[in-house]
Amino acid sequence: MKYIQQKVAVLGMTILFGAAPTLVYANTPNNQRNFQESYQQGVQKLEQGDFRAAIADFDKVVQQNPKFYEGFCLRGLAKSQIGDLSAAITDFNQALKLNPQHIDAYNSRGTVYAQMGNLPKAIADFNSTIKIDPQSVDAYYNRGLAYFKQQNPQAAIADFNQAISLNPNLADAYGNRGLAKYALGDQRNAIADLQQAATLFRQQGDTASYQQTQNLIQQVQP
């Protein structure tokens, strides 16, 4: 098998902001208002990349309602973004304890396990995500990356195929499928996938990824 040097980041930590569960803190109107404000502020700061401030807001959320699993999940996501991976795992564990069907917690915990190099646990979490939601693009894509890191390009390609069938505009899936095909010695189809990834990156305005993919194409061309 042939491999080229490529920094593959685990992506797909998609959280449906605003799609909060109905569980709220409703002790008094004032407490409920404070709870909702802390939650919304935390979501906003998470989207803005102000992860430490988001953690502080989600601290308030889970203190006010220790059964609000989404607060633990989002706090775990914020912690993972500052590199506090063990603490992130703890929060995802708590979210799953409160709601064993929480696909975002499984998928996000899987990405953190992958960052930590624990690929079997990462794959197990992506498996759980797919079992609950067979249409989860993120889970197929992330599991494909994990398989590729395990040097199992066949399994990676199968997952990238599934991710692309669910989202034909997922440029990263084409790019990484191309790398997996190249690892199997399928140079022609590898280049075709990388070219498709480059086209999508350009259309989507992702200049950095477009340029990186163009560099990869130059590496794999004969």
PDB file of C-alpha atoms in Angstrom:
ATOM      1  CA  MET A   1       0.000   0.000   0.000  1.00  0.00           C
ATOM      2  CA  LYS A   2       1.171   3.517  -0.828  1.00  0.00           C
ATOM      3  CA  TYR A   3       0.724   6.427   1.524  1.00  0.00           C
ATOM      4  CA  ILE A   4       1.574  10.080   1.191  1.00  0.00           C
ATOM      5  CA  GLN A   5       2.167  12.477   4.018  1.00  0.00           C
ATOM      6  CA  GLN A   6      -1.150  14.079   4.829  1.00  0.00           C
ATOM      7  CA  LYS A   7      -2.361  15.714   7.981  1.00  0.00           C
ATOM      8  CA  VAL A   8      -5.868  14.325   8.337  1.00  0.00           C
ATOM      9  CA  ALA A   9      -8.002  16.137  10.869  1.00  0.00           C
ATOM     10  CA  VAL A  10     -11.017  14.485  12.407  1.00  0.00           C
ATOM     11  CA  LEU A  11     -13.920  16.643  11.369  1.00  0.00           C
ATOM     12  CA  GLY A  12     -17.644  16.411  11.538  1.00  0.00           C
ATOM     13  CA  MET A  13     -18.255  17.549  15.096  1.00  0.00           C
ATOM     14  CA  THR A  14     -21.566  18.985  14.017  1.00  0.00           C
ATOM     15  CA  ILE A  15     -23.898  20.221  16.711  1.00  0.00           C
ATOM     16  CA  LEU A  16     -27.355  21.388  15.728  1.00  0.00           C
ATOM     17  CA  PHE A  17     -27.272  24.698  17.523  1.00  0.00           C
ATOM     18  CA  GLY A  18     -30.686  25.882  18.555  1.00  0.00           C
ATOM     19  CA  ALA A  19     -32.150  22.386  18.478  1.00  0.00           C
ATOM     20  CA  ALA A  20     -32.101  22.135  22.249  1.00  0.00           C
ATOM     21  CA  PRO A  21     -34.071  19.447  24.033  1.00  0.00           C
ATOM     22  CA  THR A  22     -37.270  20.492  25.756  1.00  0.00           C
ATOM     23  CA  LEU A  23     -35.850  19.814  29.200  1.00  0.00           C
ATOM     24  CA  VAL A  24     -35.413  23.193  30.916  1.00  0.00           C
ATOM     25  CA  TYR A  25     -34.868  24.539  34.396  1.00  0.00           C
ATOM     26  CA  ALA A  26     -38.223  25.778  35.564  1.00  0.00           C
ATOM     27  CA  ASN A  27     -37.951  26.346  39.299  1.00  0.00           C
ATOM     28  CA  THR A  28     -38.847  30.034  39.074  1.00  0.00           C
ATOM     29  CA  PRO A  29     -39.324  32.347  36.079  1.00  0.00           C
ATOM     30  CA  ASN A  30     -36.111  34.184  37.011  1.00  0.00           C
ATOM     31  CA  ASN A  31     -34.068  30.982  37.240  1.00  0.00           C
ATOM     32  CA  GLN A  32     -35.512  29.758  33.968  1.00  0.00           C
ATOM     33  CA  ARG A  33     -34.573  33.037  32.303  1.00  0.00           C
ATOM     34  CA  ASN A  34     -31.009  32.857  33.674  1.00  0.00           C
ATOM     35  CA  PHE A  35     -30.747  29.267  32.526  1.00  0.00           C
ATOM     36  CA  GLN A  36     -31.882  30.086  29.000  1.00  0.00           C
ATOM     37  CA  GLU A  37     -29.584  33.111  28.801  1.00  0.00           C
ATOM     38  CA  SER A  38     -26.553  31.096  29.901  1.00  0.00           C
ATOM     39  CA  TYR A  39     -27.365  28.383  27.392  1.00  0.00           C
ATOM     40  CA  GLN A  40     -27.847  30.770  24.478  1.00  0.00           C
ATOM     41  CA  GLN A  41     -24.712  32.724  25.374  1.00  0.00           C
ATOM     42  CA  GLY A  42     -22.726  29.490  25.562  1.00  0.00           C
ATOM     43  CA  VAL A  43     -23.970  28.379  22.141  1.00  0.00           C
ATOM     44  CA  GLN A  44     -23.133  31.777  20.653  1.00  0.00           C
ATOM     45  CA  LYS A  45     -19.625  31.805  22.099  1.00  0.00           C
ATOM     46  CA  LEU A  46     -19.047  28.245  20.927  1.00  0.00           C
ATOM     47  CA  GLU A  47     -20.023  29.231  17.391  1.00  0.00           C
ATOM     48  CA  GLN A  48     -17.717  32.270  17.616  1.00  0.00           C
ATOM     49  CA  GLY A  49     -14.767  30.168  18.778  1.00  0.00           C
ATOM     50  CA  ASP A  50     -14.614  31.719  22.253  1.00  0.00           C
ATOM     51  CA  PHE A  51     -14.348  28.303  23.867  1.00  0.00           C
ATOM     52  CA  ARG A  52     -13.260  29.248  27.388  1.00  0.00           C
ATOM     53  CA  ALA A  53     -16.112  31.716  27.732  1.00  0.00           C
ATOM     54  CA  ALA A  54     -18.489  29.062  26.381  1.00  0.00           C
ATOM     55  CA  ILE A  55     -17.282  26.628  29.039  1.00  0.00           C
ATOM     56  CA  ALA A  56     -18.027  29.208  31.747  1.00  0.00           C
ATOM     57  CA  ASP A  57     -21.561  29.615  30.422  1.00  0.00           C
ATOM     58  CA  PHE A  58     -22.173  25.878  30.224  1.00  0.00           C
ATOM     59  CA  ASP A  59     -20.812  25.551  33.760  1.00  0.00           C
ATOM     60  CA  LYS A  60     -23.743  27.718  34.845  1.00  0.00           C
ATOM     61  CA  VAL A  61     -26.153  25.700  32.729  1.00  0.00           C
ATOM     62  CA  VAL A  62     -25.267  22.330  34.258  1.00  0.00           C
ATOM     63  CA  GLN A  63     -25.081  23.792  37.758  1.00  0.00           C
ATOM     64  CA  GLN A  64     -28.629  25.064  37.391  1.00  0.00           C
ATOM     65  CA  ASN A  65     -29.857  21.827  35.870  1.00  0.00           C
ATOM     66  CA  PRO A  66     -27.570  18.796  36.361  1.00  0.00           C
ATOM     67  CA  LYS A  67     -29.934  16.695  34.207  1.00  0.00           C
ATOM     68  CA  PHE A  68     -29.616  18.878  31.107  1.00  0.00           C
ATOM     69  CA  TYR A  69     -27.545  16.527  28.964  1.00  0.00           C
ATOM     70  CA  GLU A  70     -27.102  18.997  26.108  1.00  0.00           C
ATOM     71  CA  GLY A  71     -25.215  21.315  28.440  1.00  0.00           C
ATOM     72  CA  PHE A  72     -22.694  18.584  29.230  1.00  0.00           C
ATOM     73  CA  CYS A  73     -22.345  17.685  25.551  1.00  0.00           C
ATOM     74  CA  LEU A  74     -21.693  21.259  24.445  1.00  0.00           C
ATOM     75  CA  ARG A  75     -19.327  21.895  27.325  1.00  0.00           C
ATOM     76  CA  GLY A  76     -17.445  18.766  26.308  1.00  0.00           C
ATOM     77  CA  LEU A  77     -17.240  20.053  22.760  1.00  0.00           C
ATOM     78  CA  ALA A  78     -15.833  23.378  23.968  1.00  0.00           C
ATOM     79  CA  LYS A  79     -13.304  21.614  26.193  1.00  0.00           C
ATOM     80  CA  SER A  80     -12.168  19.458  23.289  1.00  0.00           C
ATOM     81  CA  GLN A  81     -11.502  22.595  21.258  1.00  0.00           C
ATOM     82  CA  ILE A  82      -9.020  23.899  23.853  1.00  0.00           C
ATOM     83  CA  GLY A  83      -7.293  20.525  24.089  1.00  0.00           C
ATOM     84  CA  ASP A  84      -8.738  19.477  27.446  1.00  0.00           C
ATOM     85  CA  LEU A  85      -9.550  16.050  26.043  1.00  0.00           C
ATOM     86  CA  SER A  86      -9.933  14.041  29.245  1.00  0.00           C
ATOM     87  CA  ALA A  87     -12.365  16.588  30.662  1.00  0.00           C
ATOM     88  CA  ALA A  88     -14.254  16.540  27.373  1.00  0.00           C
ATOM     89  CA  ILE A  89     -14.614  12.758  27.592  1.00  0.00           C
ATOM     90  CA  THR A  90     -15.994  13.130  31.134  1.00  0.00           C
ATOM     91  CA  ASP A  91     -18.649  15.555  29.916  1.00  0.00           C
ATOM     92  CA  PHE A  92     -19.636  13.354  26.976  1.00  0.00           C
ATOM     93  CA  ASN A  93     -19.875  10.380  29.363  1.00  0.00           C
ATOM     94  CA  GLN A  94     -22.239  12.356  31.581  1.00  0.00           C
ATOM     95  CA  ALA A  95     -24.355  13.425  28.614  1.00  0.00           C
ATOM     96  CA  LEU A  96     -24.667   9.787  27.534  1.00  0.00           C
ATOM     97  CA  LYS A  97     -25.461   8.672  31.068  1.00  0.00           C
ATOM     98  CA  LEU A  98     -28.370  11.108  31.062  1.00  0.00           C
ATOM     99  CA  ASN A  99     -29.381  10.318  27.474  1.00  0.00           C
ATOM    100  CA  PRO A 100     -27.963   7.069  26.037  1.00  0.00           C
ATOM    101  CA  GLN A 101     -29.408   7.964  22.606  1.00  0.00           C
ATOM    102  CA  HIS A 102     -27.549  11.282  22.235  1.00  0.00           C
ATOM    103  CA  ILE A 103     -25.882  10.946  18.825  1.00  0.00           C
ATOM    104  CA  ASP A 104     -23.918  14.215  19.112  1.00  0.00           C
ATOM    105  CA  ALA A 105     -22.308  12.991  22.339  1.00  0.00           C
ATOM    106  CA  TYR A 106     -21.307   9.670  20.747  1.00  0.00           C
ATOM    107  CA  ASN A 107     -19.962  11.328  17.609  1.00  0.00           C
ATOM    108  CA  SER A 108     -18.106  14.051  19.505  1.00  0.00           C
ATOM    109  CA  ARG A 109     -16.646  11.577  21.997  1.00  0.00           C
ATOM    110  CA  GLY A 110     -15.522   9.467  19.064  1.00  0.00           C
ATOM    111  CA  THR A 111     -13.653  12.384  17.540  1.00  0.00           C
ATOM    112  CA  VAL A 112     -11.914  13.046  20.845  1.00  0.00           C
ATOM    113  CA  TYR A 113     -10.915   9.394  21.194  1.00  0.00           C
ATOM    114  CA  ALA A 114      -9.485   9.621  17.670  1.00  0.00           C
ATOM    115  CA  GLN A 115      -7.510  12.723  18.658  1.00  0.00           C
ATOM    116  CA  MET A 116      -6.168  10.778  21.633  1.00  0.00           C
ATOM    117  CA  GLY A 117      -5.119   7.933  19.327  1.00  0.00           C
ATOM    118  CA  ASN A 118      -7.667   5.473  20.705  1.00  0.00           C
ATOM    119  CA  LEU A 119      -9.073   4.414  17.339  1.00  0.00           C
ATOM    120  CA  PRO A 120     -10.975   1.297  18.538  1.00  0.00           C
ATOM    121  CA  LYS A 121     -12.980   3.396  21.000  1.00  0.00           C
ATOM    122  CA  ALA A 122     -13.485   6.080  18.361  1.00  0.00           C
ATOM    123  CA  ILE A 123     -14.848   3.536  15.891  1.00  0.00           C
ATOM    124  CA  ALA A 124     -17.104   2.051  18.574  1.00  0.00           C
ATOM    125  CA  ASP A 125     -18.619   5.484  19.196  1.00  0.00           C
ATOM    126  CA  PHE A 126     -19.140   6.117  15.490  1.00  0.00           C
ATOM    127  CA  ASN A 127     -20.774   2.678  15.273  1.00  0.00           C
ATOM    128  CA  SER A 128     -23.149   3.712  18.069  1.00  0.00           C
ATOM    129  CA  THR A 129     -23.947   6.951  16.271  1.00  0.00           C
ATOM    130  CA  ILE A 130     -24.773   5.108  13.052  1.00  0.00           C
ATOM    131  CA  LYS A 131     -26.876   2.530  14.892  1.00  0.00           C
ATOM    132  CA  ILE A 132     -29.029   5.330  16.320  1.00  0.00           C
ATOM    133  CA  ASP A 133     -28.972   7.457  13.159  1.00  0.00           C
ATOM    134  CA  PRO A 134     -28.134   5.532   9.963  1.00  0.00           C
ATOM    135  CA  GLN A 135     -28.226   8.857   8.067  1.00  0.00           C
ATOM    136  CA  SER A 136     -25.414  10.474  10.062  1.00  0.00           C
ATOM    137  CA  VAL A 137     -22.996  11.838   7.473  1.00  0.00           C
ATOM    138  CA  ASP A 138     -20.546  12.902  10.179  1.00  0.00           C
ATOM    139  CA  ALA A 139     -20.359   9.433  11.706  1.00  0.00           C
ATOM    140  CA  TYR A 140     -19.634   7.711   8.380  1.00  0.00           C
ATOM    141  CA  TYR A 141     -17.050  10.330   7.476  1.00  0.00           C
ATOM    142  CA  ASN A 142     -15.331  10.232  10.867  1.00  0.00           C
ATOM    143  CA  ARG A 143     -15.346   6.437  10.967  1.00  0.00           C
ATOM    144  CA  GLY A 144     -13.803   6.464   7.493  1.00  0.00           C
ATOM    145  CA  LEU A 145     -10.991   8.665   8.777  1.00  0.00           C
ATOM    146  CA  ALA A 146     -10.465   6.361  11.736  1.00  0.00           C
ATOM    147  CA  TYR A 147     -10.280   3.308   9.471  1.00  0.00           C
ATOM    148  CA  PHE A 148      -7.820   5.134   7.223  1.00  0.00           C
ATOM    149  CA  LYS A 149      -5.632   5.926  10.222  1.00  0.00           C
ATOM    150  CA  GLN A 150      -5.782   2.213  11.073  1.00  0.00           C
ATOM    151  CA  GLN A 151      -4.380   1.575   7.572  1.00  0.00           C
ATOM    152  CA  ASN A 152      -7.625  -0.066   6.482  1.00  0.00           C
ATOM    153  CA  PRO A 153      -8.310   1.863   3.258  1.00  0.00           C
ATOM    154  CA  GLN A 154     -10.975  -0.553   2.011  1.00  0.00           C
ATOM    155  CA  ALA A 155     -13.175   0.091   5.046  1.00  0.00           C
ATOM    156  CA  ALA A 156     -12.394   3.808   4.818  1.00  0.00           C
ATOM    157  CA  ILE A 157     -13.536   3.942   1.197  1.00  0.00           C
ATOM    158  CA  ALA A 158     -16.805   2.180   2.057  1.00  0.00           C
ATOM    159  CA  ASP A 159     -17.555   4.804   4.699  1.00  0.00           C
ATOM    160  CA  PHE A 160     -16.546   7.715   2.480  1.00  0.00           C
ATOM    161  CA  ASN A 161     -18.842   6.271  -0.210  1.00  0.00           C
ATOM    162  CA  GLN A 162     -21.708   6.289   2.258  1.00  0.00           C
ATOM    163  CA  ALA A 163     -20.940   9.825   3.421  1.00  0.00           C
ATOM    164  CA  ILE A 164     -20.865  11.047  -0.181  1.00  0.00           C
ATOM    165  CA  SER A 165     -24.140   9.291  -1.014  1.00  0.00           C
ATOM    166  CA  LEU A 166     -25.754  11.183   1.880  1.00  0.00           C
ATOM    167  CA  ASN A 167     -24.008  14.483   1.083  1.00  0.00           C
ATOM    168  CA  PRO A 168     -22.630  14.714  -2.473  1.00  0.00           C
ATOM    169  CA  ASN A 169     -21.084  18.115  -1.675  1.00  0.00           C
ATOM    170  CA  LEU A 170     -18.832  16.858   1.124  1.00  0.00           C
ATOM    171  CA  ALA A 171     -15.490  17.835  -0.358  1.00  0.00           C
ATOM    172  CA  ASP A 172     -13.464  16.358   2.512  1.00  0.00           C
ATOM    173  CA  ALA A 173     -14.956  12.926   1.865  1.00  0.00           C
ATOM    174  CA  TYR A 174     -13.883  13.011  -1.781  1.00  0.00           C
ATOM    175  CA  GLY A 175     -10.386  14.140  -0.790  1.00  0.00           C
ATOM    176  CA  ASN A 176      -9.862  11.479   1.825  1.00  0.00           C
ATOM    177  CA  ARG A 177     -11.438   8.805  -0.376  1.00  0.00           C
ATOM    178  CA  GLY A 178      -8.876   9.796  -2.967  1.00  0.00           C
ATOM    179  CA  LEU A 179      -6.078   9.287  -0.466  1.00  0.00           C
ATOM    180  CA  ALA A 180      -7.489   5.887   0.496  1.00  0.00           C
ATOM    181  CA  LYS A 181      -7.637   4.866  -3.163  1.00  0.00           C
ATOM    182  CA  TYR A 182      -4.068   6.031  -3.632  1.00  0.00           C
ATOM    183  CA  ALA A 183      -3.045   3.861  -0.678  1.00  0.00           C
ATOM    184  CA  LEU A 184      -4.488   0.893  -2.579  1.00  0.00           C
ATOM    185  CA  GLY A 185      -2.534   1.829  -5.693  1.00  0.00           C
ATOM    186  CA  ASP A 186      -5.591   3.104  -7.604  1.00  0.00           C
ATOM    187  CA  GLN A 187      -3.860   6.243  -8.837  1.00  0.00           C
ATOM    188  CA  ARG A 188      -6.324   7.170 -11.593  1.00  0.00           C
ATOM    189  CA  ASN A 189      -9.404   7.152  -9.371  1.00  0.00           C
ATOM    190  CA  ALA A 190      -7.454   8.763  -6.542  1.00  0.00           C
ATOM    191  CA  ILE A 191      -6.674  11.745  -8.762  1.00  0.00           C
ATOM    192  CA  ALA A 192     -10.304  11.922  -9.934  1.00  0.00           C
ATOM    193  CA  ASP A 193     -11.510  12.114  -6.325  1.00  0.00           C
ATOM    194  CA  LEU A 194      -8.943  14.734  -5.383  1.00  0.00           C
ATOM    195  CA  GLN A 195      -9.904  16.804  -8.411  1.00  0.00           C
ATOM    196  CA  GLN A 196     -13.565  16.596  -7.410  1.00  0.00           C
ATOM    197  CA  ALA A 197     -12.637  17.660  -3.880  1.00  0.00           C
ATOM    198  CA  ALA A 198     -10.683  20.620  -5.259  1.00  0.00           C
ATOM    199  CA  THR A 199     -13.628  21.660  -7.431  1.00  0.00           C
ATOM    200  CA  LEU A 200     -16.012  21.563  -4.471  1.00  0.00           C
ATOM    201  CA  PHE A 201     -13.605  23.444  -2.207  1.00  0.00           C
ATOM    202  CA  ARG A 202     -13.281  26.151  -4.840  1.00  0.00           C
ATOM    203  CA  GLN A 203     -17.055  26.372  -5.296  1.00  0.00           C
ATOM    204  CA  GLN A 204     -17.524  26.570  -1.530  1.00  0.00           C
ATOM    205  CA  GLY A 205     -14.935  29.335  -1.153  1.00  0.00           C
ATOM    206  CA  ASP A 206     -12.523  27.244   0.945  1.00  0.00           C
ATOM    207  CA  THR A 207      -9.309  28.562  -0.560  1.00  0.00           C
ATOM    208  CA  ALA A 208      -6.949  26.926   1.941  1.00  0.00           C
ATOM    209  CA  SER A 209      -8.396  23.444   1.422  1.00  0.00           C
ATOM    210  CA  TYR A 210      -8.482  23.988  -2.340  1.00  0.00           C
ATOM    211  CA  GLN A 211      -4.779  24.806  -2.363  1.00  0.00           C
ATOM    212  CA  GLN A 212      -3.922  21.891  -0.088  1.00  0.00           C
ATOM    213  CA  THR A 213      -5.811  19.530  -2.381  1.00  0.00           C
ATOM    214  CA  GLN A 214      -4.043  20.913  -5.433  1.00  0.00           C
ATOM    215  CA  ASN A 215      -0.732  20.200  -3.712  1.00  0.00           C
ATOM    216  CA  LEU A 216      -1.856  16.642  -3.022  1.00  0.00           C
ATOM    217  CA  ILE A 217      -2.813  16.171  -6.662  1.00  0.00           C
ATOM    218  CA  GLN A 218       0.710  17.174  -7.658  1.00  0.00           C
ATOM    219  CA  GLN A 219       2.113  14.591  -5.233  1.00  0.00           C
ATOM    220  CA  VAL A 220       0.059  11.690  -6.541  1.00  0.00           C
ATOM    221  CA  GLN A 221       0.351  12.439 -10.259  1.00  0.00           C
ATOM    222  CA  PRO A 222       2.902  10.325 -12.151  1.00  0.00           C
TER     223      PRO A 222
END
